[in-house]
JSON list of C-alpha atoms in Angstrom, two decimals:
[
{"chain": "A", "resi": 21, "resn": "MET", "atom": "CA", "xyz": [118.10, 108.29, 144.93]},
{"chain": "A", "resi": 22, "resn": "ALA", "atom": "CA", "xyz": [121.22, 106.19, 145.44]},
{"chain": "A", "resi": 23, "resn": "LYS", "atom": "CA", "xyz": [123.17, 106.62, 148.62]},
{"chain": "A", "resi": 24, "resn": "ALA", "atom": "CA", "xyz": [125.79, 109.36, 148.34]},
{"chain": "A", "resi": 25, "resn": "PRO", "atom": "CA", "xyz": [129.45, 108.34, 148.33]},
{"chain": "A", "resi": 26, "resn": "ALA", "atom": "CA", "xyz": [131.19, 108.85, 151.65]},
{"chain": "A", "resi": 27, "resn": "VAL", "atom": "CA", "xyz": [132.65, 112.28, 152.22]},
{"chain": "A", "resi": 28, "resn": "GLY", "atom": "CA", "xyz": [136.27, 112.03, 151.13]},
{"chain": "A", "resi": 29, "resn": "SER", "atom": "CA", "xyz": [135.46, 109.85, 148.13]},
{"chain": "A", "resi": 30, "resn": "VAL", "atom": "CA", "xyz": [136.89, 110.62, 144.71]},
{"chain": "A", "resi": 31, "resn": "ILE", "atom": "CA", "xyz": [134.28, 111.49, 142.08]},
{"chain": "A", "resi": 32, "resn": "CYS", "atom": "CA", "xyz": [135.44, 111.45, 138.44]},
{"chain": "A", "resi": 33, "resn": "PRO", "atom": "CA", "xyz": [132.58, 112.64, 136.22]},
{"chain": "A", "resi": 34, "resn": "ASP", "atom": "CA", "xyz": [132.73, 112.55, 132.43]},
{"chain": "A", "resi": 35, "resn": "LEU", "atom": "CA", "xyz": [132.42, 116.02, 130.93]},
{"chain": "A", "resi": 36, "resn": "LEU", "atom": "CA", "xyz": [129.77, 116.87, 128.35]},
{"chain": "A", "resi": 37, "resn": "GLY", "atom": "CA", "xyz": [130.54, 115.13, 125.08]},
{"chain": "A", "resi": 38, "resn": "HIS", "atom": "CA", "xyz": [133.21, 112.88, 126.59]},
{"chain": "A", "resi": 39, "resn": "GLY", "atom": "CA", "xyz": [133.37, 109.37, 128.01]},
{"chain": "A", "resi": 40, "resn": "ALA", "atom": "CA", "xyz": [130.02, 107.77, 128.66]},
{"chain": "A", "resi": 41, "resn": "THR", "atom": "CA", "xyz": [127.97, 110.96, 128.90]},
{"chain": "A", "resi": 42, "resn": "VAL", "atom": "CA", "xyz": [124.49, 110.66, 127.43]},
{"chain": "A", "resi": 43, "resn": "THR", "atom": "CA", "xyz": [123.13, 113.92, 126.06]},
{"chain": "A", "resi": 44, "resn": "GLN", "atom": "CA", "xyz": [120.22, 115.08, 123.97]},
{"chain": "A", "resi": 45, "resn": "PRO", "atom": "CA", "xyz": [121.08, 116.51, 120.51]},
{"chain": "A", "resi": 46, "resn": "GLU", "atom": "CA", "xyz": [119.83, 119.95, 121.53]},
{"chain": "A", "resi": 47, "resn": "THR", "atom": "CA", "xyz": [121.90, 120.09, 124.71]},
{"chain": "A", "resi": 48, "resn": "ALA", "atom": "CA", "xyz": [124.23, 123.07, 124.65]},
{"chain": "A", "resi": 49, "resn": "PHE", "atom": "CA", "xyz": [127.82, 122.21, 125.50]},
{"chain": "A", "resi": 50, "resn": "SER", "atom": "CA", "xyz": [128.57, 125.68, 126.83]},
{"chain": "A", "resi": 51, "resn": "MET", "atom": "CA", "xyz": [130.83, 126.19, 129.82]},
{"chain": "A", "resi": 52, "resn": "ALA", "atom": "CA", "xyz": [127.85, 127.56, 131.76]},
{"chain": "A", "resi": 53, "resn": "ASN", "atom": "CA", "xyz": [125.86, 124.37, 131.11]},
{"chain": "A", "resi": 54, "resn": "GLN", "atom": "CA", "xyz": [128.83, 122.19, 132.05]},
{"chain": "A", "resi": 55, "resn": "VAL", "atom": "CA", "xyz": [129.27, 124.03, 135.35]},
{"chain": "A", "resi": 56, "resn": "GLU", "atom": "CA", "xyz": [125.56, 123.74, 136.13]},
{"chain": "A", "resi": 57, "resn": "ALA", "atom": "CA", "xyz": [125.58, 120.02, 135.29]},
{"chain": "A", "resi": 58, "resn": "LEU", "atom": "CA", "xyz": [128.42, 119.48, 137.78]},
{"chain": "A", "resi": 59, "resn": "HIS", "atom": "CA", "xyz": [126.66, 121.59, 140.39]},
{"chain": "A", "resi": 60, "resn": "ASP", "atom": "CA", "xyz": [123.42, 119.65, 139.97]},
{"chain": "A", "resi": 61, "resn": "MET", "atom": "CA", "xyz": [125.26, 116.32, 140.20]},
{"chain": "A", "resi": 62, "resn": "LEU", "atom": "CA", "xyz": [127.04, 117.31, 143.41]},
{"chain": "A", "resi": 63, "resn": "GLY", "atom": "CA", "xyz": [123.80, 118.62, 144.88]},
{"chain": "A", "resi": 64, "resn": "GLN", "atom": "CA", "xyz": [122.17, 115.24, 144.27]},
{"chain": "A", "resi": 65, "resn": "LEU", "atom": "CA", "xyz": [125.09, 113.32, 145.74]},
{"chain": "A", "resi": 66, "resn": "TYR", "atom": "CA", "xyz": [125.69, 115.60, 148.72]},
{"chain": "A", "resi": 67, "resn": "PRO", "atom": "CA", "xyz": [122.60, 117.64, 149.64]},
{"chain": "A", "resi": 68, "resn": "GLN", "atom": "CA", "xyz": [124.29, 118.55, 152.92]},
{"chain": "A", "resi": 69, "resn": "ASN", "atom": "CA", "xyz": [126.62, 121.54, 153.17]},
{"chain": "A", "resi": 70, "resn": "VAL", "atom": "CA", "xyz": [130.07, 120.34, 152.08]},
{"chain": "A", "resi": 71, "resn": "THR", "atom": "CA", "xyz": [133.05, 121.81, 150.25]},
{"chain": "A", "resi": 72, "resn": "TYR", "atom": "CA", "xyz": [135.19, 120.08, 147.65]},
{"chain": "A", "resi": 73, "resn": "ASN", "atom": "CA", "xyz": [138.77, 119.64, 146.60]},
{"chain": "A", "resi": 74, "resn": "VAL", "atom": "CA", "xyz": [138.28, 120.25, 142.87]},
{"chain": "A", "resi": 75, "resn": "VAL", "atom": "CA", "xyz": [140.90, 118.85, 140.48]},
{"chain": "A", "resi": 76, "resn": "GLY", "atom": "CA", "xyz": [140.94, 119.52, 136.74]},
{"chain": "A", "resi": 77, "resn": "TYR", "atom": "CA", "xyz": [143.37, 118.68, 133.95]},
{"chain": "A", "resi": 78, "resn": "SER", "atom": "CA", "xyz": [143.69, 120.67, 130.70]},
{"chain": "A", "resi": 79, "resn": "MET", "atom": "CA", "xyz": [140.09, 121.13, 129.50]},
{"chain": "A", "resi": 80, "resn": "GLY", "atom": "CA", "xyz": [138.99, 119.89, 132.91]},
{"chain": "A", "resi": 81, "resn": "GLY", "atom": "CA", "xyz": [141.23, 122.58, 134.41]},
{"chain": "A", "resi": 82, "resn": "ARG", "atom": "CA", "xyz": [139.26, 125.20, 132.50]},
{"chain": "A", "resi": 83, "resn": "VAL", "atom": "CA", "xyz": [136.04, 123.67, 133.82]},
{"chain": "A", "resi": 84, "resn": "ALA", "atom": "CA", "xyz": [137.42, 123.62, 137.37]},
{"chain": "A", "resi": 85, "resn": "ILE", "atom": "CA", "xyz": [138.29, 127.32, 137.16]},
{"chain": "A", "resi": 86, "resn": "ALA", "atom": "CA", "xyz": [134.84, 128.13, 135.77]},
{"chain": "A", "resi": 87, "resn": "PHE", "atom": "CA", "xyz": [133.17, 126.10, 138.54]},
{"chain": "A", "resi": 88, "resn": "ALA", "atom": "CA", "xyz": [135.24, 127.86, 141.19]},
{"chain": "A", "resi": 89, "resn": "ALA", "atom": "CA", "xyz": [134.34, 131.26, 139.73]},
{"chain": "A", "resi": 90, "resn": "GLN", "atom": "CA", "xyz": [130.63, 130.43, 139.81]},
{"chain": "A", "resi": 91, "resn": "TYR", "atom": "CA", "xyz": [130.55, 128.60, 143.16]},
{"chain": "A", "resi": 92, "resn": "PRO", "atom": "CA", "xyz": [133.49, 129.80, 145.28]},
{"chain": "A", "resi": 93, "resn": "ASP", "atom": "CA", "xyz": [131.76, 128.82, 148.53]},
{"chain": "A", "resi": 94, "resn": "LEU", "atom": "CA", "xyz": [131.90, 125.16, 147.48]},
{"chain": "A", "resi": 95, "resn": "ILE", "atom": "CA", "xyz": [135.68, 125.11, 147.03]},
{"chain": "A", "resi": 96, "resn": "ALA", "atom": "CA", "xyz": [137.96, 123.82, 149.78]},
{"chain": "A", "resi": 97, "resn": "HIS", "atom": "CA", "xyz": [141.03, 123.61, 147.49]},
{"chain": "A", "resi": 98, "resn": "LEU", "atom": "CA", "xyz": [141.35, 124.08, 143.74]},
{"chain": "A", "resi": 99, "resn": "PHE", "atom": "CA", "xyz": [143.96, 122.05, 141.84]},
{"chain": "A", "resi": 100, "resn": "VAL", "atom": "CA", "xyz": [144.53, 123.05, 138.21]},
{"chain": "A", "resi": 101, "resn": "GLU", "atom": "CA", "xyz": [146.80, 120.80, 136.16]},
{"chain": "A", "resi": 102, "resn": "SER", "atom": "CA", "xyz": [147.95, 122.29, 132.86]},
{"chain": "A", "resi": 103, "resn": "GLY", "atom": "CA", "xyz": [144.88, 124.54, 132.65]},
{"chain": "A", "resi": 104, "resn": "ARG", "atom": "CA", "xyz": [144.13, 128.16, 131.88]},
{"chain": "A", "resi": 105, "resn": "PRO", "atom": "CA", "xyz": [141.35, 130.68, 132.65]},
{"chain": "A", "resi": 106, "resn": "GLY", "atom": "CA", "xyz": [140.54, 131.30, 128.99]},
{"chain": "A", "resi": 107, "resn": "LEU", "atom": "CA", "xyz": [141.73, 133.94, 126.54]},
{"chain": "A", "resi": 108, "resn": "ALA", "atom": "CA", "xyz": [141.87, 137.58, 127.57]},
{"chain": "A", "resi": 109, "resn": "SER", "atom": "CA", "xyz": [141.25, 139.38, 124.28]},
{"chain": "A", "resi": 110, "resn": "ALA", "atom": "CA", "xyz": [138.28, 139.21, 121.94]},
{"chain": "A", "resi": 111, "resn": "GLN", "atom": "CA", "xyz": [140.60, 138.70, 118.95]},
{"chain": "A", "resi": 112, "resn": "GLU", "atom": "CA", "xyz": [142.31, 135.74, 120.62]},
{"chain": "A", "resi": 113, "resn": "ARG", "atom": "CA", "xyz": [138.92, 134.19, 121.36]},
{"chain": "A", "resi": 114, "resn": "ALA", "atom": "CA", "xyz": [137.70, 134.71, 117.79]},
{"chain": "A", "resi": 115, "resn": "ASP", "atom": "CA", "xyz": [140.89, 133.20, 116.34]},
{"chain": "A", "resi": 116, "resn": "ARG", "atom": "CA", "xyz": [140.65, 130.20, 118.65]},
{"chain": "A", "resi": 117, "resn": "GLN", "atom": "CA", "xyz": [136.96, 129.67, 117.88]},
{"chain": "A", "resi": 118, "resn": "ALA", "atom": "CA", "xyz": [137.81, 129.54, 114.17]},
{"chain": "A", "resi": 119, "resn": "HIS", "atom": "CA", "xyz": [140.64, 127.09, 114.86]},
{"chain": "A", "resi": 120, "resn": "ASP", "atom": "CA", "xyz": [138.45, 124.82, 116.99]},
{"chain": "A", "resi": 121, "resn": "ALA", "atom": "CA", "xyz": [135.66, 124.92, 114.39]},
{"chain": "A", "resi": 122, "resn": "GLN", "atom": "CA", "xyz": [138.17, 123.80, 111.77]},
{"chain": "A", "resi": 123, "resn": "LEU", "atom": "CA", "xyz": [139.27, 120.92, 114.01]},
{"chain": "A", "resi": 124, "resn": "ALA", "atom": "CA", "xyz": [135.65, 119.93, 114.54]},
{"chain": "A", "resi": 125, "resn": "THR", "atom": "CA", "xyz": [135.05, 119.87, 110.79]},
{"chain": "A", "resi": 126, "resn": "GLN", "atom": "CA", "xyz": [138.15, 117.74, 110.26]},
{"chain": "A", "resi": 127, "resn": "LEU", "atom": "CA", "xyz": [136.89, 115.33, 112.91]},
{"chain": "A", "resi": 128, "resn": "GLU", "atom": "CA", "xyz": [133.52, 115.04, 111.19]},
{"chain": "A", "resi": 129, "resn": "THR", "atom": "CA", "xyz": [134.92, 114.64, 107.68]},
{"chain": "A", "resi": 130, "resn": "THR", "atom": "CA", "xyz": [138.06, 112.55, 108.14]},
{"chain": "A", "resi": 131, "resn": "GLY", "atom": "CA", "xyz": [136.99, 110.37, 111.08]},
{"chain": "A", "resi": 132, "resn": "LEU", "atom": "CA", "xyz": [138.06, 109.82, 114.65]},
{"chain": "A", "resi": 133, "resn": "THR", "atom": "CA", "xyz": [141.18, 107.74, 113.94]},
{"chain": "A", "resi": 134, "resn": "ASN", "atom": "CA", "xyz": [142.71, 110.42, 111.72]},
{"chain": "A", "resi": 135, "resn": "PHE", "atom": "CA", "xyz": [141.80, 113.08, 114.26]},
{"chain": "A", "resi": 136, "resn": "VAL", "atom": "CA", "xyz": [143.46, 111.13, 117.10]},
{"chain": "A", "resi": 137, "resn": "ASP", "atom": "CA", "xyz": [146.55, 110.57, 114.94]},
{"chain": "A", "resi": 138, "resn": "ARG", "atom": "CA", "xyz": [146.89, 114.34, 114.45]},
{"chain": "A", "resi": 139, "resn": "TRP", "atom": "CA", "xyz": [146.11, 115.02, 118.12]},
{"chain": "A", "resi": 140, "resn": "GLU", "atom": "CA", "xyz": [148.81, 112.65, 119.34]},
{"chain": "A", "resi": 141, "resn": "ALA", "atom": "CA", "xyz": [151.34, 114.22, 116.95]},
{"chain": "A", "resi": 142, "resn": "LEU", "atom": "CA", "xyz": [150.93, 117.68, 118.51]},
{"chain": "A", "resi": 143, "resn": "PRO", "atom": "CA", "xyz": [154.13, 119.01, 120.15]},
{"chain": "A", "resi": 144, "resn": "LEU", "atom": "CA", "xyz": [152.13, 119.49, 123.36]},
{"chain": "A", "resi": 145, "resn": "PHE", "atom": "CA", "xyz": [151.98, 115.70, 123.78]},
{"chain": "A", "resi": 146, "resn": "ALA", "atom": "CA", "xyz": [155.49, 114.84, 122.57]},
{"chain": "A", "resi": 147, "resn": "THR", "atom": "CA", "xyz": [156.67, 113.70, 126.01]},
{"chain": "A", "resi": 148, "resn": "GLN", "atom": "CA", "xyz": [153.95, 111.04, 126.11]},
{"chain": "A", "resi": 149, "resn": "ARG", "atom": "CA", "xyz": [155.83, 109.16, 123.39]},
{"chain": "A", "resi": 150, "resn": "ASN", "atom": "CA", "xyz": [158.37, 108.25, 126.06]},
{"chain": "A", "resi": 151, "resn": "LEU", "atom": "CA", "xyz": [155.78, 106.36, 128.10]},
{"chain": "A", "resi": 152, "resn": "PRO", "atom": "CA", "xyz": [155.66, 102.55, 128.06]},
{"chain": "A", "resi": 153, "resn": "ALA", "atom": "CA", "xyz": [153.95, 101.15, 124.97]},
{"chain": "A", "resi": 154, "resn": "GLU", "atom": "CA", "xyz": [151.20, 99.60, 127.09]},
{"chain": "A", "resi": 155, "resn": "THR", "atom": "CA", "xyz": [150.37, 102.99, 128.61]},
{"chain": "A", "resi": 156, "resn": "GLN", "atom": "CA", "xyz": [150.32, 104.68, 125.22]},
{"chain": "A", "resi": 157, "resn": "GLN", "atom": "CA", "xyz": [148.01, 101.98, 123.87]},
{"chain": "A", "resi": 158, "resn": "ARG", "atom": "CA", "xyz": [145.64, 102.38, 126.83]},
{"chain": "A", "resi": 159, "resn": "VAL", "atom": "CA", "xyz": [145.47, 106.16, 126.38]},
{"chain": "A", "resi": 160, "resn": "ARG", "atom": "CA", "xyz": [144.91, 105.81, 122.64]},
{"chain": "A", "resi": 161, "resn": "ALA", "atom": "CA", "xyz": [142.14, 103.27, 123.20]},
{"chain": "A", "resi": 162, "resn": "GLY", "atom": "CA", "xyz": [140.38, 105.76, 125.47]},
{"chain": "A", "resi": 163, "resn": "ARG", "atom": "CA", "xyz": [140.64, 108.47, 122.84]},
{"chain": "A", "resi": 164, "resn": "LEU", "atom": "CA", "xyz": [139.28, 106.18, 120.14]},
{"chain": "A", "resi": 165, "resn": "ALA", "atom": "CA", "xyz": [136.33, 105.20, 122.34]},
{"chain": "A", "resi": 166, "resn": "GLN", "atom": "CA", "xyz": [134.84, 108.70, 122.17]},
{"chain": "A", "resi": 167, "resn": "ALA", "atom": "CA", "xyz": [131.82, 109.69, 120.08]},
{"chain": "A", "resi": 168, "resn": "PRO", "atom": "CA", "xyz": [133.17, 111.87, 117.25]},
{"chain": "A", "resi": 169, "resn": "GLN", "atom": "CA", "xyz": [129.98, 113.91, 116.80]},
{"chain": "A", "resi": 170, "resn": "LEU", "atom": "CA", "xyz": [129.98, 114.82, 120.49]},
{"chain": "A", "resi": 171, "resn": "LEU", "atom": "CA", "xyz": [133.68, 115.70, 120.48]},
{"chain": "A", "resi": 172, "resn": "ALA", "atom": "CA", "xyz": [133.08, 117.99, 117.51]},
{"chain": "A", "resi": 173, "resn": "LYS", "atom": "CA", "xyz": [130.19, 119.66, 119.33]},
{"chain": "A", "resi": 174, "resn": "SER", "atom": "CA", "xyz": [132.39, 120.12, 122.41]},
{"chain": "A", "resi": 175, "resn": "LEU", "atom": "CA", "xyz": [135.15, 121.72, 120.34]},
{"chain": "A", "resi": 176, "resn": "ARG", "atom": "CA", "xyz": [132.72, 124.21, 118.86]},
{"chain": "A", "resi": 177, "resn": "GLU", "atom": "CA", "xyz": [130.78, 125.08, 121.99]},
{"chain": "A", "resi": 178, "resn": "MET", "atom": "CA", "xyz": [133.18, 124.59, 124.92]},
{"chain": "A", "resi": 179, "resn": "GLY", "atom": "CA", "xyz": [136.58, 125.15, 123.36]},
{"chain": "A", "resi": 180, "resn": "THR", "atom": "CA", "xyz": [139.01, 127.67, 124.80]},
{"chain": "A", "resi": 181, "resn": "GLY", "atom": "CA", "xyz": [137.78, 130.37, 122.43]},
{"chain": "A", "resi": 182, "resn": "SER", "atom": "CA", "xyz": [134.10, 129.79, 123.21]},
{"chain": "A", "resi": 183, "resn": "GLN", "atom": "CA", "xyz": [134.30, 129.88, 126.99]},
{"chain": "A", "resi": 184, "resn": "PRO", "atom": "CA", "xyz": [134.22, 133.11, 129.04]},
{"chain": "A", "resi": 185, "resn": "ASP", "atom": "CA", "xyz": [137.46, 134.78, 130.09]},
{"chain": "A", "resi": 186, "resn": "TYR", "atom": "CA", "xyz": [138.05, 134.08, 133.79]},
{"chain": "A", "resi": 187, "resn": "TRP", "atom": "CA", "xyz": [141.38, 135.89, 134.20]},
{"chain": "A", "resi": 188, "resn": "SER", "atom": "CA", "xyz": [139.73, 138.70, 136.16]},
{"chain": "A", "resi": 189, "resn": "SER", "atom": "CA", "xyz": [138.04, 136.16, 138.46]},
{"chain": "A", "resi": 190, "resn": "LEU", "atom": "CA", "xyz": [141.35, 134.80, 139.72]},
{"chain": "A", "resi": 191, "resn": "ALA", "atom": "CA", "xyz": [141.82, 137.74, 142.10]},
{"chain": "A", "resi": 192, "resn": "THR", "atom": "CA", "xyz": [138.66, 136.68, 143.95]},
{"chain": "A", "resi": 193, "resn": "PHE", "atom": "CA", "xyz": [139.88, 133.12, 144.59]},
{"chain": "A", "resi": 194, "resn": "THR", "atom": "CA", "xyz": [140.63, 133.40, 148.31]},
{"chain": "A", "resi": 195, "resn": "PHE", "atom": "CA", "xyz": [140.56, 129.62, 148.80]},
{"chain": "A", "resi": 196, "resn": "PRO", "atom": "CA", "xyz": [143.83, 127.66, 148.36]},
{"chain": "A", "resi": 197, "resn": "VAL", "atom": "CA", "xyz": [144.83, 127.08, 144.74]},
{"chain": "A", "resi": 198, "resn": "THR", "atom": "CA", "xyz": [147.57, 124.75, 143.53]},
{"chain": "A", "resi": 199, "resn": "LEU", "atom": "CA", "xyz": [148.73, 125.03, 139.93]},
{"chain": "A", "resi": 200, "resn": "ILE", "atom": "CA", "xyz": [150.49, 121.95, 138.57]},
{"chain": "A", "resi": 201, "resn": "THR", "atom": "CA", "xyz": [152.54, 121.88, 135.37]},
{"chain": "A", "resi": 202, "resn": "GLY", "atom": "CA", "xyz": [155.21, 119.69, 133.84]},
{"chain": "A", "resi": 203, "resn": "GLN", "atom": "CA", "xyz": [158.67, 121.20, 133.51]},
{"chain": "A", "resi": 204, "resn": "GLN", "atom": "CA", "xyz": [158.77, 120.18, 129.85]},
{"chain": "A", "resi": 205, "resn": "ASP", "atom": "CA", "xyz": [155.48, 121.94, 129.11]},
{"chain": "A", "resi": 206, "resn": "GLU", "atom": "CA", "xyz": [156.84, 125.46, 128.66]},
{"chain": "A", "resi": 207, "resn": "LYS", "atom": "CA", "xyz": [153.57, 126.96, 127.41]},
{"chain": "A", "resi": 208, "resn": "PHE", "atom": "CA", "xyz": [151.44, 126.00, 130.40]},
{"chain": "A", "resi": 209, "resn": "THR", "atom": "CA", "xyz": [154.23, 126.59, 132.90]},
{"chain": "A", "resi": 210, "resn": "LYS", "atom": "CA", "xyz": [154.38, 130.19, 131.67]},
{"chain": "A", "resi": 211, "resn": "LEU", "atom": "CA", "xyz": [150.61, 130.46, 131.83]},
{"chain": "A", "resi": 212, "resn": "ALA", "atom": "CA", "xyz": [150.67, 129.21, 135.43]},
{"chain": "A", "resi": 213, "resn": "ASP", "atom": "CA", "xyz": [153.35, 131.79, 136.27]},
{"chain": "A", "resi": 214, "resn": "ALA", "atom": "CA", "xyz": [151.06, 134.48, 134.85]},
{"chain": "A", "resi": 215, "resn": "MET", "atom": "CA", "xyz": [148.13, 133.17, 136.91]},
{"chain": "A", "resi": 216, "resn": "MET", "atom": "CA", "xyz": [150.28, 133.30, 140.05]},
{"chain": "A", "resi": 217, "resn": "THR", "atom": "CA", "xyz": [150.62, 137.07, 139.68]},
{"chain": "A", "resi": 218, "resn": "THR", "atom": "CA", "xyz": [146.86, 137.42, 140.23]},
{"chain": "A", "resi": 219, "resn": "LEU", "atom": "CA", "xyz": [145.88, 134.58, 142.55]},
{"chain": "A", "resi": 220, "resn": "PRO", "atom": "CA", "xyz": [146.01, 135.70, 146.22]},
{"chain": "A", "resi": 221, "resn": "ASN", "atom": "CA", "xyz": [146.42, 132.27, 147.84]},
{"chain": "A", "resi": 222, "resn": "ALA", "atom": "CA", "xyz": [148.23, 129.98, 145.43]},
{"chain": "A", "resi": 223, "resn": "GLN", "atom": "CA", "xyz": [151.29, 127.85, 144.83]},
{"chain": "A", "resi": 224, "resn": "HIS", "atom": "CA", "xyz": [152.76, 126.58, 141.57]},
{"chain": "A", "resi": 225, "resn": "ARG", "atom": "CA", "xyz": [154.26, 123.09, 141.57]},
{"chain": "A", "resi": 226, "resn": "VAL", "atom": "CA", "xyz": [156.44, 122.28, 138.56]},
{"chain": "A", "resi": 227, "resn": "VAL", "atom": "CA", "xyz": [157.04, 118.55, 138.15]},
{"chain": "A", "resi": 228, "resn": "THR", "atom": "CA", "xyz": [160.29, 117.40, 136.58]},
{"chain": "A", "resi": 229, "resn": "ASN", "atom": "CA", "xyz": [160.39, 114.83, 133.78]},
{"chain": "A", "resi": 230, "resn": "ALA", "atom": "CA", "xyz": [156.81, 115.60, 132.79]},
{"chain": "A", "resi": 231, "resn": "GLY", "atom": "CA", "xyz": [155.04, 117.40, 129.99]},
{"chain": "A", "resi": 232, "resn": "HIS", "atom": "CA", "xyz": [151.41, 118.44, 129.64]},
{"chain": "A", "resi": 233, "resn": "ASN", "atom": "CA", "xyz": [149.85, 115.39, 131.31]},
{"chain": "A", "resi": 234, "resn": "VAL", "atom": "CA", "xyz": [151.56, 115.28, 134.68]},
{"chain": "A", "resi": 235, "resn": "HIS", "atom": "CA", "xyz": [149.23, 112.73, 136.28]},
{"chain": "A", "resi": 236, "resn": "LEU", "atom": "CA", "xyz": [149.95, 110.27, 133.46]},
{"chain": "A", "resi": 237, "resn": "GLU", "atom": "CA", "xyz": [153.68, 110.86, 133.15]},
{"chain": "A", "resi": 238, "resn": "GLN", "atom": "CA", "xyz": [154.54, 111.27, 136.85]},
{"chain": "A", "resi": 239, "resn": "PRO", "atom": "CA", "xyz": [151.59, 109.80, 138.79]},
{"chain": "A", "resi": 240, "resn": "GLU", "atom": "CA", "xyz": [153.37, 109.44, 142.13]},
{"chain": "A", "resi": 241, "resn": "ALA", "atom": "CA", "xyz": [154.56, 113.05, 142.13]},
{"chain": "A", "resi": 242, "resn": "PHE", "atom": "CA", "xyz": [151.09, 114.17, 141.12]},
{"chain": "A", "resi": 243, "resn": "LEU", "atom": "CA", "xyz": [149.45, 112.19, 143.94]},
{"chain": "A", "resi": 244, "resn": "ASP", "atom": "CA", "xyz": [151.92, 113.60, 146.44]},
{"chain": "A", "resi": 245, "resn": "ILE", "atom": "CA", "xyz": [150.88, 117.12, 145.46]},
{"chain": "A", "resi": 246, "resn": "LEU", "atom": "CA", "xyz": [147.19, 116.31, 145.85]},
{"chain": "A", "resi": 247, "resn": "THR", "atom": "CA", "xyz": [147.67, 114.65, 149.23]},
{"chain": "A", "resi": 248, "resn": "GLY", "atom": "CA", "xyz": [150.16, 117.14, 150.63]},
{"chain": "A", "resi": 249, "resn": "GLY", "atom": "CA", "xyz": [153.19, 114.86, 150.42]},
{"chain": "A", "resi": 250, "resn": "ASP", "atom": "CA", "xyz": [156.68, 115.95, 149.38]}
]
């Protein structure tokens, strides 16, 4: 086994179905499987008893919350950027599952480029159109480098409607939690405010001049939050 990174290193794993992940066709992209894959990876890298500062953005924020709910003793500090603990009602989950299944079908039938075009046109990402052209091109290239069949599988099996509801777990998060949202992302700022009413040891940092993707739009402010700067 390769030597583990030094404690304090930053580990940025690709999630199931994204980036350079290699999976078998029968692999289930459930939230439970994703959490166990992360747990197994960390156990191989750090077999000694350590805790982690866990950071997740958007979908990764949902994964971070799920990981913290399953393995609270491994969390030193949880940072959730523009994330949510799932959907509280069965009807909301069913509606979202149907929506995500429709998106997955569109991806499979119309192709990745058309899917990315629609994705980038969503109001949630409107503020990213103010970024430098070079940055927008780099982000788009990353989106277009994905495997469409795996993205479709992820939408169906690990979308917001398919994952468990972790709202009730928030009250058990006794470790420090920092919620990060962009001031121009009203939806997720309100969701973070709602999470704050349940979390016992949390702070909510709202970053000005940023939308959904704070770390892309205001990287210095985002880094300051992670490192404890002002």
